[in-house]
Amino acid sequence: MVVESKRHHYVPQFYLDYFSSSIDGETKRGLWVYDKQDTEPKLQTPVNTAVQGHLYTLRTLPGQESDLEKHFADVESRVKPILDRLQSDDARLDPAEFETLATFLAMMHV
């Protein structure tokens, strides 16, 4: 099986976007990032932040598999609407949403 994506985020892009602000006054968003090897912080987009090549790629004898990345993407796609809704003051979690959020937070912690 051919790997679909080689850029794997260890912090999801949508999650980084919650902490970003407008760069160009319109649609482009960015984060101030400090790298211990550089002397100055730099502004970069979520797509280029917390990313590493083939981080979740499983290598097998016949080829490369990326099942872990697909699993993470599935969890992230289910939790994003929940986190978006929780931005409002009166939002409440139902038991299924609580389980999805707990799964996401555990995945992020590990």
XYZ file of N, CA, C and O in Angstrom:
440
model
N 0.838 -1.187 0.000
C 0.000 0.000 0.000
C 0.880 1.247 0.000
O 1.859 1.327 0.730
N 0.540 2.218 -0.777
C 1.309 3.457 -0.884
C 0.860 4.415 0.212
O -0.317 4.545 0.511
N 1.814 5.097 0.811
C 1.515 6.061 1.859
C 0.812 7.263 1.249
O 1.269 7.831 0.265
N -0.326 7.659 1.843
C -1.094 8.790 1.329
C -0.510 10.126 1.785
O -0.547 11.090 1.066
N -0.010 10.162 3.009
C 0.513 11.405 3.550
C 1.841 11.134 4.228
O 1.988 10.161 4.950
N 2.812 11.993 3.984
C 4.087 11.822 4.671
C 4.301 12.882 5.750
O 5.176 12.758 6.564
N 3.474 13.940 5.749
C 3.564 14.993 6.761
C 2.544 14.700 7.857
O 1.358 14.866 7.674
N 3.037 14.266 9.004
C 2.159 13.911 10.113
C 2.323 14.927 11.237
O 3.436 15.183 11.688
N 1.206 15.481 11.696
C 1.222 16.466 12.783
C 1.102 15.757 14.124
O 0.200 14.961 14.323
N 1.996 16.063 15.052
C 1.867 15.505 16.390
C 0.963 16.380 17.258
O 0.547 15.960 18.335
N 0.636 17.565 16.810
C -0.449 18.382 17.347
C -1.316 18.712 16.129
O -0.828 19.317 15.176
N -2.592 18.310 16.131
C -3.429 18.508 14.939
C -3.518 19.969 14.509
O -3.552 20.877 15.345
N -3.581 20.162 13.200
C -3.671 21.522 12.654
C -4.883 22.270 13.187
O -4.790 23.450 13.532
N -6.038 21.609 13.231
C -7.242 22.300 13.690
C -7.080 22.748 15.147
O -7.591 23.794 15.538
N -6.353 21.979 15.950
C -6.141 22.319 17.349
C -5.199 23.517 17.461
O -5.423 24.427 18.259
N -4.142 23.535 16.655
C -3.223 24.672 16.623
C -3.944 25.948 16.203
O -3.628 27.038 16.682
N -4.927 25.794 15.322
C -5.660 26.959 14.829
C -6.421 27.677 15.948
O -6.625 28.884 15.888
N -6.818 26.942 16.984
C -7.484 27.583 18.132
C -6.567 28.596 18.811
O -7.031 29.510 19.483
N -5.267 28.447 18.673
C -4.290 29.311 19.331
C -3.635 30.303 18.368
O -2.742 31.034 18.747
N -4.072 30.303 17.117
C -3.460 31.171 16.113
C -4.258 32.458 15.954
O -5.385 32.572 16.418
N -3.643 33.408 15.282
C -4.313 34.682 15.006
C -4.083 35.046 13.549
O -3.219 34.485 12.880
N -4.823 36.018 13.079
C -4.746 36.431 11.686
C -3.377 37.030 11.374
O -2.859 37.838 12.133
N -2.809 36.608 10.241
C -1.510 37.131 9.798
C -1.716 38.279 8.817
O -1.115 39.335 8.932
N -2.583 38.050 7.851
C -2.756 39.031 6.781
C -4.012 39.887 6.956
O -4.403 40.596 6.048
N -4.636 39.812 8.128
C -5.846 40.581 8.360
C -7.084 39.922 7.788
O -8.184 40.424 7.952
N -6.932 38.799 7.146
C -8.071 38.140 6.505
C -8.140 36.668 6.896
O -8.630 36.326 7.945
N -7.593 35.792 6.035
C -7.796 34.359 6.201
C -6.569 33.602 6.695
O -6.714 32.601 7.374
N -5.384 34.043 6.359
C -4.176 33.318 6.752
C -3.950 33.490 8.255
O -4.015 34.595 8.773
N -3.689 32.360 8.942
C -3.519 32.382 10.384
C -2.140 31.860 10.755
O -1.572 31.057 10.029
N -1.601 32.343 11.883
C -0.277 31.921 12.282
C -0.081 31.872 13.784
O -0.909 32.351 14.554
N 1.025 31.268 14.159
C 1.428 31.119 15.552
C 2.852 31.627 15.706
O 3.675 31.459 14.805
N 3.134 32.199 16.854
C 4.526 32.535 17.158
C 5.153 31.291 17.758
O 4.669 30.727 18.740
N 6.241 30.833 17.140
C 6.894 29.581 17.527
C 8.329 29.883 17.943
O 9.039 30.618 17.255
N 8.713 29.303 19.060
C 10.087 29.450 19.536
C 10.786 28.111 19.415
O 10.321 27.099 19.926
N 11.892 28.094 18.733
C 12.735 26.915 18.589
C 13.981 27.147 19.431
O 14.641 28.177 19.296
N 14.305 26.213 20.296
C 15.454 26.386 21.195
C 16.766 26.608 20.453
O 17.692 27.159 20.997
N 16.845 26.183 19.189
C 18.081 26.343 18.429
C 18.179 27.721 17.770
O 19.262 28.121 17.352
N 17.061 28.431 17.658
C 17.065 29.786 17.099
C 17.049 30.791 18.242
O 16.629 30.494 19.346
N 17.473 32.001 17.949
C 17.487 33.025 18.993
C 16.191 33.822 19.043
O 15.877 34.406 20.069
N 15.447 33.850 17.962
C 14.232 34.650 17.890
C 13.017 33.771 17.577
O 13.120 32.820 16.804
N 11.859 34.107 18.149
C 10.637 33.390 17.762
C 10.276 33.734 16.317
O 10.687 34.779 15.795
N 9.532 32.847 15.667
C 9.135 33.124 14.284
C 7.647 32.851 14.125
O 7.058 32.037 14.836
N 7.050 33.525 13.170
C 5.638 33.372 12.866
C 5.489 32.299 11.790
O 6.137 32.370 10.751
N 4.675 31.286 12.064
C 4.437 30.263 11.051
C 3.005 29.769 11.120
O 2.329 29.921 12.130
N 2.549 29.186 10.034
C 1.180 28.710 9.926
C 1.020 27.358 10.618
O 1.990 26.607 10.753
N -0.209 26.999 11.033
C -0.444 25.694 11.639
C -0.025 24.524 10.744
O 0.438 23.505 11.243
N -0.158 24.675 9.426
C 0.204 23.574 8.522
C 1.696 23.246 8.607
O 2.104 22.108 8.371
N 2.514 24.217 9.007
C 3.960 24.004 9.107
C 4.454 23.927 10.556
O 5.645 24.053 10.801
N 3.539 23.732 11.490
C 3.885 23.683 12.908
C 3.582 22.296 13.470
O 2.567 21.698 13.132
N 4.462 21.792 14.322
C 4.284 20.486 14.981
C 4.080 19.372 13.961
O 3.193 18.535 14.101
N 4.925 19.355 12.944
C 4.815 18.373 11.868
C 6.147 17.643 11.711
O 7.214 18.226 11.909
N 6.056 16.364 11.391
C 7.260 15.560 11.174
C 6.952 14.543 10.076
O 5.871 13.962 10.048
N 7.905 14.332 9.207
C 7.725 13.382 8.113
C 7.630 11.947 8.595
O 8.453 11.489 9.383
N 6.612 11.250 8.134
C 6.393 9.817 8.392
C 6.408 9.446 9.876
O 6.785 8.326 10.227
N 5.973 10.337 10.740
C 5.983 10.061 12.174
C 5.133 8.846 12.527
O 5.509 8.051 13.381
N 3.991 8.692 11.872
C 3.068 7.594 12.200
C 3.025 6.513 11.125
O 2.108 5.710 11.096
N 4.003 6.487 10.251
C 4.042 5.472 9.202
C 4.548 4.158 9.774
O 5.598 4.114 10.403
N 3.792 3.109 9.539
C 4.217 1.769 9.939
C 4.909 1.130 8.753
O 4.352 1.055 7.666
N 6.109 0.684 8.938
C 6.848 0.038 7.847
C 6.678 -1.473 7.964
O 6.895 -2.050 9.020
N 6.297 -2.082 6.859
C 6.089 -3.524 6.816
C 6.926 -4.113 5.690
O 7.468 -3.383 4.858
N 7.028 -5.418 5.639
C 7.816 -6.059 4.586
C 7.312 -5.739 3.183
O 8.091 -5.389 2.320
N 5.997 -5.814 2.912
C 5.550 -5.545 1.542
C 5.605 -4.071 1.142
O 5.629 -3.753 -0.025
N 5.597 -3.163 2.089
C 5.592 -1.740 1.733
C 5.356 -0.893 2.954
O 5.679 -1.292 4.065
N 4.808 0.285 2.745
C 4.535 1.196 3.847
C 3.037 1.304 4.092
O 2.259 1.388 3.150
N 2.660 1.312 5.344
C 1.273 1.474 5.755
C 1.187 2.731 6.625
O 2.133 3.050 7.325
N 0.067 3.381 6.598
C -0.104 4.553 7.464
C -1.419 4.451 8.230
O -2.160 5.398 8.334
N -1.709 3.294 8.750
C -2.955 3.075 9.472
C -3.084 3.952 10.711
O -4.183 4.364 11.057
N -1.991 4.223 11.415
C -2.061 5.072 12.597
C -2.541 6.474 12.242
O -3.390 7.039 12.915
N -2.007 7.044 11.198
C -2.417 8.386 10.773
C -3.900 8.408 10.417
O -4.611 9.350 10.761
N -4.382 7.372 9.755
C -5.811 7.306 9.403
C -6.675 7.234 10.651
O -7.723 7.864 10.726
N -6.243 6.468 11.649
C -6.989 6.371 12.904
C -7.023 7.726 13.605
O -8.072 8.164 14.071
N -5.871 8.396 13.683
C -5.822 9.704 14.320
C -6.713 10.702 13.584
O -7.418 11.495 14.207
N -6.684 10.676 12.264
C -7.521 11.582 11.472
C -9.000 11.330 11.734
O -9.796 12.274 11.790
N -9.377 10.071 11.919
C -10.775 9.739 12.223
C -11.190 10.334 13.562
O -12.244 10.970 13.676
N -10.372 10.160 14.578
C -10.674 10.707 15.904
C -10.730 12.231 15.837
O -11.652 12.859 16.381
N -9.778 12.847 15.149
C -9.736 14.308 15.038
C -10.970 14.845 14.317
O -11.521 15.873 14.714
N -11.434 14.153 13.278
C -12.612 14.626 12.542
C -13.875 14.528 13.387
O -14.816 15.300 13.199
N -13.908 13.592 14.334
C -15.067 13.473 15.218
C -15.020 14.470 16.373
O -16.063 14.912 16.852
N -13.823 14.846 16.826
C -13.723 15.739 17.982
C -13.779 17.216 17.601
O -14.212 18.049 18.401
N -13.385 17.579 16.390
C -13.366 18.993 16.005
C -14.724 19.680 16.157
O -14.802 20.754 16.756
N -15.836 19.088 15.663
C -17.128 19.757 15.866
C -17.492 19.922 17.341
O -18.125 20.909 17.721
N -17.064 18.983 18.161
C -17.334 19.077 19.602
C -16.569 20.253 20.197
O -17.125 21.075 20.925
N -15.272 20.362 19.865
C -14.468 21.466 20.383
C -14.953 22.809 19.838
O -14.941 23.809 20.558
N -15.400 22.835 18.582
C -15.946 24.074 18.019
C -17.181 24.514 18.805
O -17.331 25.681 19.145
N -18.054 23.556 19.092
C -19.286 23.868 19.824
C -18.986 24.291 21.259
O -19.679 25.141 21.821
N -17.948 23.726 21.871
C -17.597 24.064 23.252
C -17.054 25.484 23.401
O -16.843 25.940 24.527
N -16.847 26.183 22.296
C -16.401 27.577 22.358
C -17.510 28.488 22.883
O -17.225 29.583 23.355
N -18.766 28.039 22.827
C -19.867 28.857 23.337
C -20.046 28.615 24.837
O -19.758 27.527 25.350
N -20.537 29.617 25.536
C -20.647 29.562 26.995
C -21.621 28.513 27.501
O -21.422 27.949 28.576
N -22.686 28.247 26.771
C -23.733 27.347 27.264
C -23.609 25.911 26.751
O -24.512 25.103 26.934
N -22.493 25.566 26.147
C -22.312 24.230 25.568
C -22.170 23.177 26.662
O -21.548 23.414 27.697
N -22.773 22.020 26.408
C -22.685 20.876 27.314
C -22.349 19.635 26.511
O -22.731 19.514 25.352
N -21.645 18.703 27.135
C -21.288 17.444 26.476
C -22.302 16.368 26.819
O -22.697 16.235 27.976
N -22.709 15.582 25.812
C -23.487 14.387 26.114
C -22.491 13.245 26.332
O -21.294 13.389 26.052
N -22.930 12.094 26.846
C -21.987 11.003 27.155
C -21.137 10.546 25.971
O -19.946 10.279 26.136
N -21.707 10.474 24.772
C -20.935 10.042 23.596
C -19.868 11.076 23.245
O -18.740 10.722 22.888
N -20.212 12.356 23.353
C -19.233 13.413 23.075
C -18.122 13.415 24.127
O -16.956 13.627 23.806
N -18.488 13.150 25.354
C -17.500 13.087 26.424
C -16.499 11.969 26.141
O -15.289 12.148 26.298
N -16.982 10.833 25.675
C -16.099 9.713 25.344
C -15.176 10.067 24.178
O -13.990 9.763 24.209
N -15.724 10.732 23.152
C -14.913 11.145 22.003
C -13.835 12.134 22.434
O -12.671 12.015 22.039
N -14.210 13.104 23.260
C -13.251 14.094 23.752
C -12.178 13.430 24.625
O -10.988 13.738 24.497
N -12.581 12.491 25.471
C -11.622 11.782 26.316
C -10.645 10.970 25.465
O -9.441 10.926 25.755
N -11.137 10.335 24.409
C -10.272 9.586 23.506
C -9.246 10.509 22.859
O -8.053 10.188 22.789
N -9.703 11.668 22.390
C -8.810 12.637 21.758
C -7.747 13.129 22.749
O -6.553 13.164 22.421
N -8.157 13.487 23.949
C -7.205 13.986 24.936
C -6.205 12.916 25.348
O -5.014 13.211 25.521
N -6.657 11.679 25.469
C -5.727 10.584 25.771
C -4.725 10.389 24.639
O -3.531 10.183 24.869
N -5.224 10.453 23.419
C -4.362 10.313 22.247
C -3.327 11.440 22.219
O -2.147 11.191 21.938
N -3.739 12.652 22.532
C -2.814 13.783 22.546
C -1.775 13.620 23.650
O -0.606 13.967 23.474
N -2.189 13.103 24.783
C -1.269 12.928 25.909
C -0.210 11.873 25.622
O 0.959 12.053 25.956
N -0.621 10.805 25.001
C 0.308 9.709 24.710
C 1.171 10.085 23.535
O 2.330 9.872 23.463
